[in-house]
């Protein structure tokens, strides 16, 4: 199991101020299963990771390896530069344009 996935789940749990026991109870798991997953003492089942993710408001997804760099750049940009190479100067996103307009005056350009 990748350490990055487990680290992401543990970081999300801590950021939401959820204890391992609370996460376990909400996910229908034992506290020991959550603890051993986070410490890397076990290779957890996919279903365990799915339930932990669900409780934390996250979703697991498989991404083709060759798309990972582009997806990471997209996430780091806040979703603003889809299709732009990392570091490229791109126009503002539609969300930014709409947010800058006075409410009700946005027009399709």
PDB file of N, CA and C in Angstrom:
ATOM      1  N   UNK A   1       0.853  -1.178   0.000  1.00  0.00           N
ATOM      2  CA  UNK A   1       0.000   0.000   0.000  1.00  0.00           C
ATOM      3  C   UNK A   1       0.890   1.230   0.000  1.00  0.00           C
ATOM      4  N   UNK A   2       0.520   2.230  -0.745  1.00  0.00           N
ATOM      5  CA  UNK A   2       1.358   3.412  -0.820  1.00  0.00           C
ATOM      6  C   UNK A   2       1.272   4.213   0.466  1.00  0.00           C
ATOM      7  N   UNK A   3       2.430   4.673   0.907  1.00  0.00           N
ATOM      8  CA  UNK A   3       2.476   5.491   2.109  1.00  0.00           C
ATOM      9  C   UNK A   3       1.725   6.798   1.905  1.00  0.00           C
ATOM     10  N   UNK A   4       1.734   7.327   0.688  1.00  0.00           N
ATOM     11  CA  UNK A   4       1.076   8.603   0.419  1.00  0.00           C
ATOM     12  C   UNK A   4      -0.427   8.518   0.676  1.00  0.00           C
ATOM     13  N   UNK A   5      -1.053   7.426   0.290  1.00  0.00           N
ATOM     14  CA  UNK A   5      -2.490   7.258   0.514  1.00  0.00           C
ATOM     15  C   UNK A   5      -2.791   7.202   2.005  1.00  0.00           C
ATOM     16  N   UNK A   6      -2.053   6.384   2.716  1.00  0.00           N
ATOM     17  CA  UNK A   6      -2.261   6.251   4.162  1.00  0.00           C
ATOM     18  C   UNK A   6      -1.991   7.582   4.854  1.00  0.00           C
ATOM     19  N   UNK A   7      -0.911   8.259   4.443  1.00  0.00           N
ATOM     20  CA  UNK A   7      -0.581   9.563   5.033  1.00  0.00           C
ATOM     21  C   UNK A   7      -1.695  10.579   4.773  1.00  0.00           C
ATOM     22  N   UNK A   8      -2.286  10.546   3.579  1.00  0.00           N
ATOM     23  CA  UNK A   8      -3.376  11.464   3.247  1.00  0.00           C
ATOM     24  C   UNK A   8      -4.596  11.211   4.122  1.00  0.00           C
ATOM     25  N   UNK A   9      -4.921   9.954   4.332  1.00  0.00           N
ATOM     26  CA  UNK A   9      -6.064   9.624   5.179  1.00  0.00           C
ATOM     27  C   UNK A   9      -5.819  10.056   6.617  1.00  0.00           C
ATOM     28  N   UNK A  10      -4.624   9.790   7.132  1.00  0.00           N
ATOM     29  CA  UNK A  10      -4.296  10.180   8.507  1.00  0.00           C
ATOM     30  C   UNK A  10      -4.304  11.697   8.659  1.00  0.00           C
ATOM     31  N   UNK A  11      -3.763  12.404   7.663  1.00  0.00           N
ATOM     32  CA  UNK A  11      -3.732  13.870   7.723  1.00  0.00           C
ATOM     33  C   UNK A  11      -5.156  14.440   7.675  1.00  0.00           C
ATOM     34  N   UNK A  12      -6.009  13.865   6.853  1.00  0.00           N
ATOM     35  CA  UNK A  12      -7.404  14.329   6.768  1.00  0.00           C
ATOM     36  C   UNK A  12      -8.123  14.087   8.090  1.00  0.00           C
ATOM     37  N   UNK A  13      -7.887  12.942   8.689  1.00  0.00           N
ATOM     38  CA  UNK A  13      -8.509  12.640   9.982  1.00  0.00           C
ATOM     39  C   UNK A  13      -8.080  13.655  11.032  1.00  0.00           C
ATOM     40  N   UNK A  14      -6.785  13.929  11.090  1.00  0.00           N
ATOM     41  CA  UNK A  14      -6.265  14.879  12.081  1.00  0.00           C
ATOM     42  C   UNK A  14      -6.760  16.293  11.811  1.00  0.00           C
ATOM     43  N   UNK A  15      -6.817  16.685  10.548  1.00  0.00           N
ATOM     44  CA  UNK A  15      -7.278  18.028  10.189  1.00  0.00           C
ATOM     45  C   UNK A  15      -8.741  18.230  10.588  1.00  0.00           C
ATOM     46  N   UNK A  16      -9.518  17.155  10.540  1.00  0.00           N
ATOM     47  CA  UNK A  16     -10.928  17.229  10.912  1.00  0.00           C
ATOM     48  C   UNK A  16     -11.137  16.997  12.408  1.00  0.00           C
ATOM     49  N   UNK A  17     -10.008  16.810  13.129  1.00  0.00           N
ATOM     50  CA  UNK A  17     -10.042  16.590  14.576  1.00  0.00           C
ATOM     51  C   UNK A  17     -10.917  15.386  14.956  1.00  0.00           C
ATOM     52  N   UNK A  18     -10.742  14.323  14.184  1.00  0.00           N
ATOM     53  CA  UNK A  18     -11.451  13.072  14.439  1.00  0.00           C
ATOM     54  C   UNK A  18     -10.447  12.094  15.031  1.00  0.00           C
ATOM     55  N   UNK A  19     -10.805  11.460  16.132  1.00  0.00           N
ATOM     56  CA  UNK A  19      -9.906  10.473  16.729  1.00  0.00           C
ATOM     57  C   UNK A  19      -9.953   9.182  15.920  1.00  0.00           C
ATOM     58  N   UNK A  20      -8.956   8.347  16.132  1.00  0.00           N
ATOM     59  CA  UNK A  20      -8.964   7.050  15.470  1.00  0.00           C
ATOM     60  C   UNK A  20     -10.189   6.252  15.885  1.00  0.00           C
ATOM     61  N   UNK A  21     -10.572   6.358  17.162  1.00  0.00           N
ATOM     62  CA  UNK A  21     -11.746   5.629  17.655  1.00  0.00           C
ATOM     63  C   UNK A  21     -13.020   6.135  16.980  1.00  0.00           C
ATOM     64  N   UNK A  22     -13.148   7.455  16.814  1.00  0.00           N
ATOM     65  CA  UNK A  22     -14.329   8.016  16.140  1.00  0.00           C
ATOM     66  C   UNK A  22     -14.389   7.580  14.681  1.00  0.00           C
ATOM     67  N   UNK A  23     -13.255   7.647  14.001  1.00  0.00           N
ATOM     68  CA  UNK A  23     -13.207   7.219  12.605  1.00  0.00           C
ATOM     69  C   UNK A  23     -13.600   5.754  12.493  1.00  0.00           C
ATOM     70  N   UNK A  24     -13.049   4.934  13.371  1.00  0.00           N
ATOM     71  CA  UNK A  24     -13.356   3.507  13.357  1.00  0.00           C
ATOM     72  C   UNK A  24     -14.847   3.260  13.548  1.00  0.00           C
ATOM     73  N   UNK A  25     -15.442   3.944  14.518  1.00  0.00           N
ATOM     74  CA  UNK A  25     -16.864   3.748  14.806  1.00  0.00           C
ATOM     75  C   UNK A  25     -17.722   4.160  13.620  1.00  0.00           C
ATOM     76  N   UNK A  26     -17.422   5.304  13.017  1.00  0.00           N
ATOM     77  CA  UNK A  26     -18.208   5.800  11.882  1.00  0.00           C
ATOM     78  C   UNK A  26     -18.044   4.924  10.639  1.00  0.00           C
ATOM     79  N   UNK A  27     -16.871   4.299  10.514  1.00  0.00           N
ATOM     80  CA  UNK A  27     -16.585   3.470   9.337  1.00  0.00           C
ATOM     81  C   UNK A  27     -16.934   2.000   9.549  1.00  0.00           C
ATOM     82  N   UNK A  28     -17.364   1.658  10.762  1.00  0.00           N
ATOM     83  CA  UNK A  28     -17.690   0.266  11.044  1.00  0.00           C
ATOM     84  C   UNK A  28     -16.454  -0.612  11.158  1.00  0.00           C
ATOM     85  N   UNK A  29     -15.365  -0.017  11.651  1.00  0.00           N
ATOM     86  CA  UNK A  29     -14.103  -0.728  11.802  1.00  0.00           C
ATOM     87  C   UNK A  29     -13.714  -0.755  13.273  1.00  0.00           C
ATOM     88  N   UNK A  30     -12.723  -1.553  13.608  1.00  0.00           N
ATOM     89  CA  UNK A  30     -12.190  -1.502  14.962  1.00  0.00           C
ATOM     90  C   UNK A  30     -11.158  -0.372  15.047  1.00  0.00           C
ATOM     91  N   UNK A  31     -10.995   0.174  16.244  1.00  0.00           N
ATOM     92  CA  UNK A  31      -9.984   1.211  16.426  1.00  0.00           C
ATOM     93  C   UNK A  31      -8.611   0.662  16.069  1.00  0.00           C
ATOM     94  N   UNK A  32      -8.380  -0.596  16.395  1.00  0.00           N
ATOM     95  CA  UNK A  32      -7.099  -1.229  16.096  1.00  0.00           C
ATOM     96  C   UNK A  32      -6.860  -1.287  14.585  1.00  0.00           C
ATOM     97  N   UNK A  33      -7.905  -1.514  13.796  1.00  0.00           N
ATOM     98  CA  UNK A  33      -7.746  -1.557  12.335  1.00  0.00           C
ATOM     99  C   UNK A  33      -7.296  -0.195  11.815  1.00  0.00           C
ATOM    100  N   UNK A  34      -7.897   0.878  12.340  1.00  0.00           N
ATOM    101  CA  UNK A  34      -7.508   2.228  11.925  1.00  0.00           C
ATOM    102  C   UNK A  34      -6.074   2.513  12.365  1.00  0.00           C
ATOM    103  N   UNK A  35      -5.777   2.205  13.610  1.00  0.00           N
ATOM    104  CA  UNK A  35      -4.435   2.465  14.143  1.00  0.00           C
ATOM    105  C   UNK A  35      -3.377   1.702  13.351  1.00  0.00           C
ATOM    106  N   UNK A  36      -3.592   0.426  13.109  1.00  0.00           N
ATOM    107  CA  UNK A  36      -2.602  -0.389  12.405  1.00  0.00           C
ATOM    108  C   UNK A  36      -2.481   0.017  10.938  1.00  0.00           C
ATOM    109  N   UNK A  37      -3.563   0.498  10.354  1.00  0.00           N
ATOM    110  CA  UNK A  37      -3.509   1.004   8.977  1.00  0.00           C
ATOM    111  C   UNK A  37      -2.634   2.252   8.936  1.00  0.00           C
ATOM    112  N   UNK A  38      -2.884   3.192   9.848  1.00  0.00           N
ATOM    113  CA  UNK A  38      -2.137   4.451   9.853  1.00  0.00           C
ATOM    114  C   UNK A  38      -0.655   4.262  10.184  1.00  0.00           C
ATOM    115  N   UNK A  39      -0.336   3.276  11.003  1.00  0.00           N
ATOM    116  CA  UNK A  39       1.073   3.054  11.357  1.00  0.00           C
ATOM    117  C   UNK A  39       1.796   2.164  10.353  1.00  0.00           C
ATOM    118  N   UNK A  40       1.046   1.577   9.409  1.00  0.00           N
ATOM    119  CA  UNK A  40       1.664   0.725   8.405  1.00  0.00           C
ATOM    120  C   UNK A  40       1.934  -0.680   8.882  1.00  0.00           C
ATOM    121  N   UNK A  41       1.327  -1.059  10.013  1.00  0.00           N
ATOM    122  CA  UNK A  41       1.531  -2.404  10.545  1.00  0.00           C
ATOM    123  C   UNK A  41       0.782  -3.472   9.763  1.00  0.00           C
ATOM    124  N   UNK A  42      -0.196  -3.067   8.958  1.00  0.00           N
ATOM    125  CA  UNK A  42      -0.960  -4.022   8.148  1.00  0.00           C
ATOM    126  C   UNK A  42      -1.061  -3.501   6.725  1.00  0.00           C
ATOM    127  N   UNK A  43      -1.347  -4.407   5.835  1.00  0.00           N
ATOM    128  CA  UNK A  43      -1.677  -4.038   4.459  1.00  0.00           C
ATOM    129  C   UNK A  43      -3.194  -4.084   4.407  1.00  0.00           C
ATOM    130  N   UNK A  44      -3.860  -2.914   4.519  1.00  0.00           N
ATOM    131  CA  UNK A  44      -5.314  -2.910   4.675  1.00  0.00           C
ATOM    132  C   UNK A  44      -6.046  -3.366   3.424  1.00  0.00           C
ATOM    133  N   UNK A  45      -7.246  -3.855   3.640  1.00  0.00           N
ATOM    134  CA  UNK A  45      -8.128  -4.209   2.537  1.00  0.00           C
ATOM    135  C   UNK A  45      -8.593  -2.941   1.844  1.00  0.00           C
ATOM    136  N   UNK A  46      -8.911  -3.088   0.593  1.00  0.00           N
ATOM    137  CA  UNK A  46      -9.443  -1.967  -0.189  1.00  0.00           C
ATOM    138  C   UNK A  46     -10.712  -1.438   0.467  1.00  0.00           C
ATOM    139  N   UNK A  47     -11.567  -2.332   0.940  1.00  0.00           N
ATOM    140  CA  UNK A  47     -12.827  -1.918   1.561  1.00  0.00           C
ATOM    141  C   UNK A  47     -12.581  -1.091   2.824  1.00  0.00           C
ATOM    142  N   UNK A  48     -11.533  -1.397   3.554  1.00  0.00           N
ATOM    143  CA  UNK A  48     -11.181  -0.611   4.749  1.00  0.00           C
ATOM    144  C   UNK A  48     -10.819   0.807   4.353  1.00  0.00           C
ATOM    145  N   UNK A  49      -9.984   0.947   3.330  1.00  0.00           N
ATOM    146  CA  UNK A  49      -9.573   2.270   2.854  1.00  0.00           C
ATOM    147  C   UNK A  49     -10.754   3.054   2.291  1.00  0.00           C
ATOM    148  N   UNK A  50     -11.648   2.365   1.590  1.00  0.00           N
ATOM    149  CA  UNK A  50     -12.841   3.027   1.050  1.00  0.00           C
ATOM    150  C   UNK A  50     -13.715   3.591   2.157  1.00  0.00           C
ATOM    151  N   UNK A  51     -13.919   2.817   3.216  1.00  0.00           N
ATOM    152  CA  UNK A  51     -14.756   3.278   4.319  1.00  0.00           C
ATOM    153  C   UNK A  51     -14.095   4.429   5.070  1.00  0.00           C
ATOM    154  N   UNK A  52     -12.804   4.340   5.288  1.00  0.00           N
ATOM    155  CA  UNK A  52     -12.098   5.445   5.943  1.00  0.00           C
ATOM    156  C   UNK A  52     -12.215   6.705   5.091  1.00  0.00           C
ATOM    157  N   UNK A  53     -12.023   6.566   3.785  1.00  0.00           N
ATOM    158  CA  UNK A  53     -12.127   7.695   2.866  1.00  0.00           C
ATOM    159  C   UNK A  53     -13.520   8.301   2.891  1.00  0.00           C
ATOM    160  N   UNK A  54     -14.529   7.456   2.844  1.00  0.00           N
ATOM    161  CA  UNK A  54     -15.920   7.919   2.839  1.00  0.00           C
ATOM    162  C   UNK A  54     -16.222   8.766   4.073  1.00  0.00           C
ATOM    163  N   UNK A  55     -15.826   8.271   5.232  1.00  0.00           N
ATOM    164  CA  UNK A  55     -16.081   8.989   6.483  1.00  0.00           C
ATOM    165  C   UNK A  55     -15.370  10.343   6.487  1.00  0.00           C
ATOM    166  N   UNK A  56     -14.202  10.404   5.872  1.00  0.00           N
ATOM    167  CA  UNK A  56     -13.402  11.632   5.857  1.00  0.00           C
ATOM    168  C   UNK A  56     -13.801  12.573   4.719  1.00  0.00           C
ATOM    169  N   UNK A  57     -14.833  12.204   3.965  1.00  0.00           N
ATOM    170  CA  UNK A  57     -15.289  13.064   2.875  1.00  0.00           C
ATOM    171  C   UNK A  57     -14.358  13.044   1.680  1.00  0.00           C
ATOM    172  N   UNK A  58     -13.661  11.933   1.517  1.00  0.00           N
ATOM    173  CA  UNK A  58     -12.721  11.774   0.412  1.00  0.00           C
ATOM    174  C   UNK A  58     -13.213  10.647  -0.482  1.00  0.00           C
ATOM    175  N   UNK A  59     -12.647  10.585  -1.684  1.00  0.00           N
ATOM    176  CA  UNK A  59     -12.983   9.507  -2.601  1.00  0.00           C
ATOM    177  C   UNK A  59     -11.693   8.976  -3.205  1.00  0.00           C
ATOM    178  N   UNK A  60     -11.567   7.667  -3.205  1.00  0.00           N
ATOM    179  CA  UNK A  60     -10.400   7.051  -3.831  1.00  0.00           C
ATOM    180  C   UNK A  60     -10.701   6.849  -5.303  1.00  0.00           C
ATOM    181  N   UNK A  61      -9.664   7.028  -6.126  1.00  0.00           N
ATOM    182  CA  UNK A  61      -9.839   6.795  -7.550  1.00  0.00           C
ATOM    183  C   UNK A  61      -8.521   6.322  -8.147  1.00  0.00           C
ATOM    184  N   UNK A  62      -8.627   5.499  -9.154  1.00  0.00           N
ATOM    185  CA  UNK A  62      -7.447   5.022  -9.863  1.00  0.00           C
ATOM    186  C   UNK A  62      -7.155   5.995 -10.997  1.00  0.00           C
ATOM    187  N   UNK A  63      -5.907   6.396 -11.100  1.00  0.00           N
ATOM    188  CA  UNK A  63      -5.487   7.347 -12.123  1.00  0.00           C
ATOM    189  C   UNK A  63      -4.365   6.705 -12.936  1.00  0.00           C
ATOM    190  N   UNK A  64      -4.456   6.728 -14.256  1.00  0.00           N
ATOM    191  CA  UNK A  64      -3.356   6.187 -15.056  1.00  0.00           C
ATOM    192  C   UNK A  64      -2.042   6.891 -14.677  1.00  0.00           C
ATOM    193  N   UNK A  65      -0.988   6.118 -14.525  1.00  0.00           N
ATOM    194  CA  UNK A  65       0.293   6.641 -14.057  1.00  0.00           C
ATOM    195  C   UNK A  65       0.800   7.817 -14.891  1.00  0.00           C
ATOM    196  N   UNK A  66       0.582   7.780 -16.195  1.00  0.00           N
ATOM    197  CA  UNK A  66       1.101   8.866 -17.027  1.00  0.00           C
ATOM    198  C   UNK A  66       0.305  10.165 -16.861  1.00  0.00           C
ATOM    199  N   UNK A  67      -0.858  10.102 -16.225  1.00  0.00           N
ATOM    200  CA  UNK A  67      -1.647  11.313 -15.984  1.00  0.00           C
ATOM    201  C   UNK A  67      -1.419  11.916 -14.599  1.00  0.00           C
ATOM    202  N   UNK A  68      -0.711  11.209 -13.726  1.00  0.00           N
ATOM    203  CA  UNK A  68      -0.509  11.690 -12.356  1.00  0.00           C
ATOM    204  C   UNK A  68       0.146  13.070 -12.314  1.00  0.00           C
ATOM    205  N   UNK A  69       1.237  13.344 -13.050  1.00  0.00           N
ATOM    206  CA  UNK A  69       1.828  14.688 -12.974  1.00  0.00           C
ATOM    207  C   UNK A  69       0.845  15.795 -13.377  1.00  0.00           C
ATOM    208  N   UNK A  70       0.066  15.566 -14.426  1.00  0.00           N
ATOM    209  CA  UNK A  70      -0.893  16.583 -14.861  1.00  0.00           C
ATOM    210  C   UNK A  70      -1.999  16.768 -13.826  1.00  0.00           C
ATOM    211  N   UNK A  71      -2.458  15.677 -13.231  1.00  0.00           N
ATOM    212  CA  UNK A  71      -3.492  15.768 -12.206  1.00  0.00           C
ATOM    213  C   UNK A  71      -2.970  16.493 -10.975  1.00  0.00           C
ATOM    214  N   UNK A  72      -1.749  16.198 -10.574  1.00  0.00           N
ATOM    215  CA  UNK A  72      -1.160  16.887  -9.423  1.00  0.00           C
ATOM    216  C   UNK A  72      -1.021  18.382  -9.699  1.00  0.00           C
ATOM    217  N   UNK A  73      -0.600  18.751 -10.892  1.00  0.00           N
ATOM    218  CA  UNK A  73      -0.479  20.169 -11.253  1.00  0.00           C
ATOM    219  C   UNK A  73      -1.842  20.843 -11.234  1.00  0.00           C
ATOM    220  N   UNK A  74      -2.856  20.153 -11.718  1.00  0.00           N
ATOM    221  CA  UNK A  74      -4.217  20.685 -11.723  1.00  0.00           C
ATOM    222  C   UNK A  74      -4.708  20.928 -10.299  1.00  0.00           C
ATOM    223  N   UNK A  75      -4.477  19.966  -9.420  1.00  0.00           N
ATOM    224  CA  UNK A  75      -4.908  20.103  -8.027  1.00  0.00           C
ATOM    225  C   UNK A  75      -4.153  21.236  -7.348  1.00  0.00           C
ATOM    226  N   UNK A  76      -2.845  21.303  -7.546  1.00  0.00           N
ATOM    227  CA  UNK A  76      -2.035  22.344  -6.914  1.00  0.00           C
ATOM    228  C   UNK A  76      -2.402  23.734  -7.415  1.00  0.00           C
ATOM    229  N   UNK A  77      -2.904  23.833  -8.632  1.00  0.00           N
ATOM    230  CA  UNK A  77      -3.290  25.138  -9.171  1.00  0.00           C
ATOM    231  C   UNK A  77      -4.681  25.546  -8.707  1.00  0.00           C
ATOM    232  N   UNK A  78      -5.331  24.689  -7.951  1.00  0.00           N
ATOM    233  CA  UNK A  78      -6.692  24.972  -7.533  1.00  0.00           C
ATOM    234  C   UNK A  78      -7.692  24.734  -8.649  1.00  0.00           C
ATOM    235  N   UNK A  79      -7.301  23.966  -9.655  1.00  0.00           N
ATOM    236  CA  UNK A  79      -8.197  23.652 -10.757  1.00  0.00           C
ATOM    237  C   UNK A  79      -8.307  24.762 -11.787  1.00  0.00           C
ATOM    238  N   UNK A  80      -7.366  25.695 -11.776  1.00  0.00           N
ATOM    239  CA  UNK A  80      -7.482  26.861 -12.638  1.00  0.00           C
ATOM    240  C   UNK A  80      -6.868  26.682 -14.018  1.00  0.00           C
ATOM    241  N   UNK A  81      -5.898  25.802 -14.140  1.00  0.00           N
ATOM    242  CA  UNK A  81      -5.129  25.749 -15.376  1.00  0.00           C
ATOM    243  C   UNK A  81      -5.215  24.387 -16.042  1.00  0.00           C
ATOM    244  N   UNK A  82      -6.388  23.879 -16.209  1.00  0.00           N
ATOM    245  CA  UNK A  82      -6.563  22.580 -16.840  1.00  0.00           C
ATOM    246  C   UNK A  82      -5.969  22.594 -18.241  1.00  0.00           C
ATOM    247  N   UNK A  83      -5.103  21.650 -18.504  1.00  0.00           N
ATOM    248  CA  UNK A  83      -4.509  21.529 -19.821  1.00  0.00           C
ATOM    249  C   UNK A  83      -3.279  22.391 -20.032  1.00  0.00           C
ATOM    250  N   UNK A  84      -2.905  23.185 -19.064  1.00  0.00           N
ATOM    251  CA  UNK A  84      -1.720  24.032 -19.191  1.00  0.00           C
ATOM    252  C   UNK A  84      -0.524  23.320 -18.562  1.00  0.00           C
ATOM    253  N   UNK A  85       0.648  23.411 -19.173  1.00  0.00           N
ATOM    254  CA  UNK A  85       1.829  22.831 -18.550  1.00  0.00           C
ATOM    255  C   UNK A  85       2.136  23.568 -17.250  1.00  0.00           C
ATOM    256  N   UNK A  86       2.796  22.875 -16.334  1.00  0.00           N
ATOM    257  CA  UNK A  86       3.169  23.474 -15.062  1.00  0.00           C
ATOM    258  C   UNK A  86       3.966  24.746 -15.315  1.00  0.00           C
ATOM    259  N   UNK A  87       3.596  25.831 -14.654  1.00  0.00           N
ATOM    260  CA  UNK A  87       4.294  27.098 -14.790  1.00  0.00           C
ATOM    261  C   UNK A  87       3.819  27.953 -15.947  1.00  0.00           C
ATOM    262  N   UNK A  88       2.903  27.463 -16.759  1.00  0.00           N
ATOM    263  CA  UNK A  88       2.420  28.233 -17.911  1.00  0.00           C
ATOM    264  C   UNK A  88       1.546  29.379 -17.437  1.00  0.00           C
ATOM    265  N   UNK A  89       1.630  30.474 -18.149  1.00  0.00           N
ATOM    266  CA  UNK A  89       0.777  31.614 -17.849  1.00  0.00           C
ATOM    267  C   UNK A  89      -0.543  31.400 -18.570  1.00  0.00           C
ATOM    268  N   UNK A  90      -1.619  31.236 -17.803  1.00  0.00           N
ATOM    269  CA  UNK A  90      -2.912  30.923 -18.403  1.00  0.00           C
ATOM    270  C   UNK A  90      -3.937  31.976 -18.017  1.00  0.00           C
ATOM    271  N   UNK A  91      -4.999  32.090 -18.799  1.00  0.00           N
ATOM    272  CA  UNK A  91      -6.061  33.029 -18.446  1.00  0.00           C
ATOM    273  C   UNK A  91      -6.748  32.572 -17.165  1.00  0.00           C
ATOM    274  N   UNK A  92      -7.457  33.478 -16.504  1.00  0.00           N
ATOM    275  CA  UNK A  92      -8.163  33.081 -15.286  1.00  0.00           C
ATOM    276  C   UNK A  92      -9.227  32.036 -15.591  1.00  0.00           C
ATOM    277  N   UNK A  93      -9.549  31.261 -14.586  1.00  0.00           N
ATOM    278  CA  UNK A  93     -10.573  30.235 -14.777  1.00  0.00           C
ATOM    279  C   UNK A  93     -11.943  30.885 -14.906  1.00  0.00           C
ATOM    280  N   UNK A  94     -12.888  30.134 -15.431  1.00  0.00           N
ATOM    281  CA  UNK A  94     -14.259  30.614 -15.552  1.00  0.00           C
ATOM    282  C   UNK A  94     -14.808  30.978 -14.177  1.00  0.00           C
ATOM    283  N   UNK A  95     -14.457  30.208 -13.173  1.00  0.00           N
ATOM    284  CA  UNK A  95     -14.920  30.482 -11.812  1.00  0.00           C
ATOM    285  C   UNK A  95     -14.413  31.845 -11.352  1.00  0.00           C
ATOM    286  N   UNK A  96     -13.130  32.138 -11.596  1.00  0.00           N
ATOM    287  CA  UNK A  96     -12.574  33.429 -11.192  1.00  0.00           C
ATOM    288  C   UNK A  96     -13.237  34.577 -11.941  1.00  0.00           C
ATOM    289  N   UNK A  97     -13.478  34.403 -13.234  1.00  0.00           N
ATOM    290  CA  UNK A  97     -14.119  35.447 -14.034  1.00  0.00           C
ATOM    291  C   UNK A  97     -15.525  35.715 -13.506  1.00  0.00           C
ATOM    292  N   UNK A  98     -16.271  34.644 -13.273  1.00  0.00           N
ATOM    293  CA  UNK A  98     -17.637  34.787 -12.774  1.00  0.00           C
ATOM    294  C   UNK A  98     -17.653  35.442 -11.392  1.00  0.00           C
ATOM    295  N   UNK A  99     -16.729  35.051 -10.524  1.00  0.00           N
ATOM    296  CA  UNK A  99     -16.679  35.605  -9.171  1.00  0.00           C
ATOM    297  C   UNK A  99     -16.354  37.093  -9.180  1.00  0.00           C
ATOM    298  N   UNK A 100     -15.621  37.561 -10.175  1.00  0.00           N
ATOM    299  CA  UNK A 100     -15.232  38.967 -10.251  1.00  0.00           C
ATOM    300  C   UNK A 100     -16.358  39.863 -10.763  1.00  0.00           C
ATOM    301  N   UNK A 101     -17.338  39.284 -11.443  1.00  0.00           N
ATOM    302  CA  UNK A 101     -18.449  40.058 -11.996  1.00  0.00           C
ATOM    303  C   UNK A 101     -19.470  40.369 -10.894  1.00  0.00           C
ATOM    304  N   UNK A 102     -20.078  41.555 -10.942  1.00  0.00           N
ATOM    305  CA  UNK A 102     -21.179  41.823 -10.006  1.00  0.00           C
ATOM    306  C   UNK A 102     -22.276  40.764 -10.208  1.00  0.00           C
ATOM    307  N   UNK A 103     -22.890  40.341  -9.125  1.00  0.00           N
ATOM    308  CA  UNK A 103     -23.878  39.267  -9.208  1.00  0.00           C
ATOM    309  C   UNK A 103     -24.984  39.601 -10.204  1.00  0.00           C
ATOM    310  N   UNK A 104     -25.255  38.632 -11.091  1.00  0.00           N
ATOM    311  CA  UNK A 104     -26.322  38.776 -12.055  1.00  0.00           C
ATOM    312  C   UNK A 104     -25.908  39.454 -13.364  1.00  0.00           C
ATOM    313  N   UNK A 105     -24.632  39.888 -13.477  1.00  0.00           N
ATOM    314  CA  UNK A 105     -24.234  40.588 -14.702  1.00  0.00           C
ATOM    315  C   UNK A 105     -23.319  39.765 -15.576  1.00  0.00           C
ATOM    316  N   UNK A 106     -23.020  38.534 -15.186  1.00  0.00           N
ATOM    317  CA  UNK A 106     -22.096  37.719 -15.976  1.00  0.00           C
ATOM    318  C   UNK A 106     -22.720  37.377 -17.320  1.00  0.00           C
ATOM    319  N   UNK A 107     -21.941  37.584 -18.386  1.00  0.00           N
ATOM    320  CA  UNK A 107     -22.395  37.263 -19.729  1.00  0.00           C
ATOM    321  C   UNK A 107     -21.418  36.300 -20.371  1.00  0.00           C
ATOM    322  N   UNK A 108     -21.926  35.384 -21.142  1.00  0.00           N
ATOM    323  CA  UNK A 108     -21.078  34.445 -21.876  1.00  0.00           C
ATOM    324  C   UNK A 108     -20.323  35.239 -22.920  1.00  0.00           C
ATOM    325  N   UNK A 109     -19.022  35.014 -22.974  1.00  0.00           N
ATOM    326  CA  UNK A 109     -18.186  35.785 -23.920  1.00  0.00           C
ATOM    327  C   UNK A 109     -17.769  34.926 -25.067  1.00  0.00           C
TER     328      UNK A 109
END
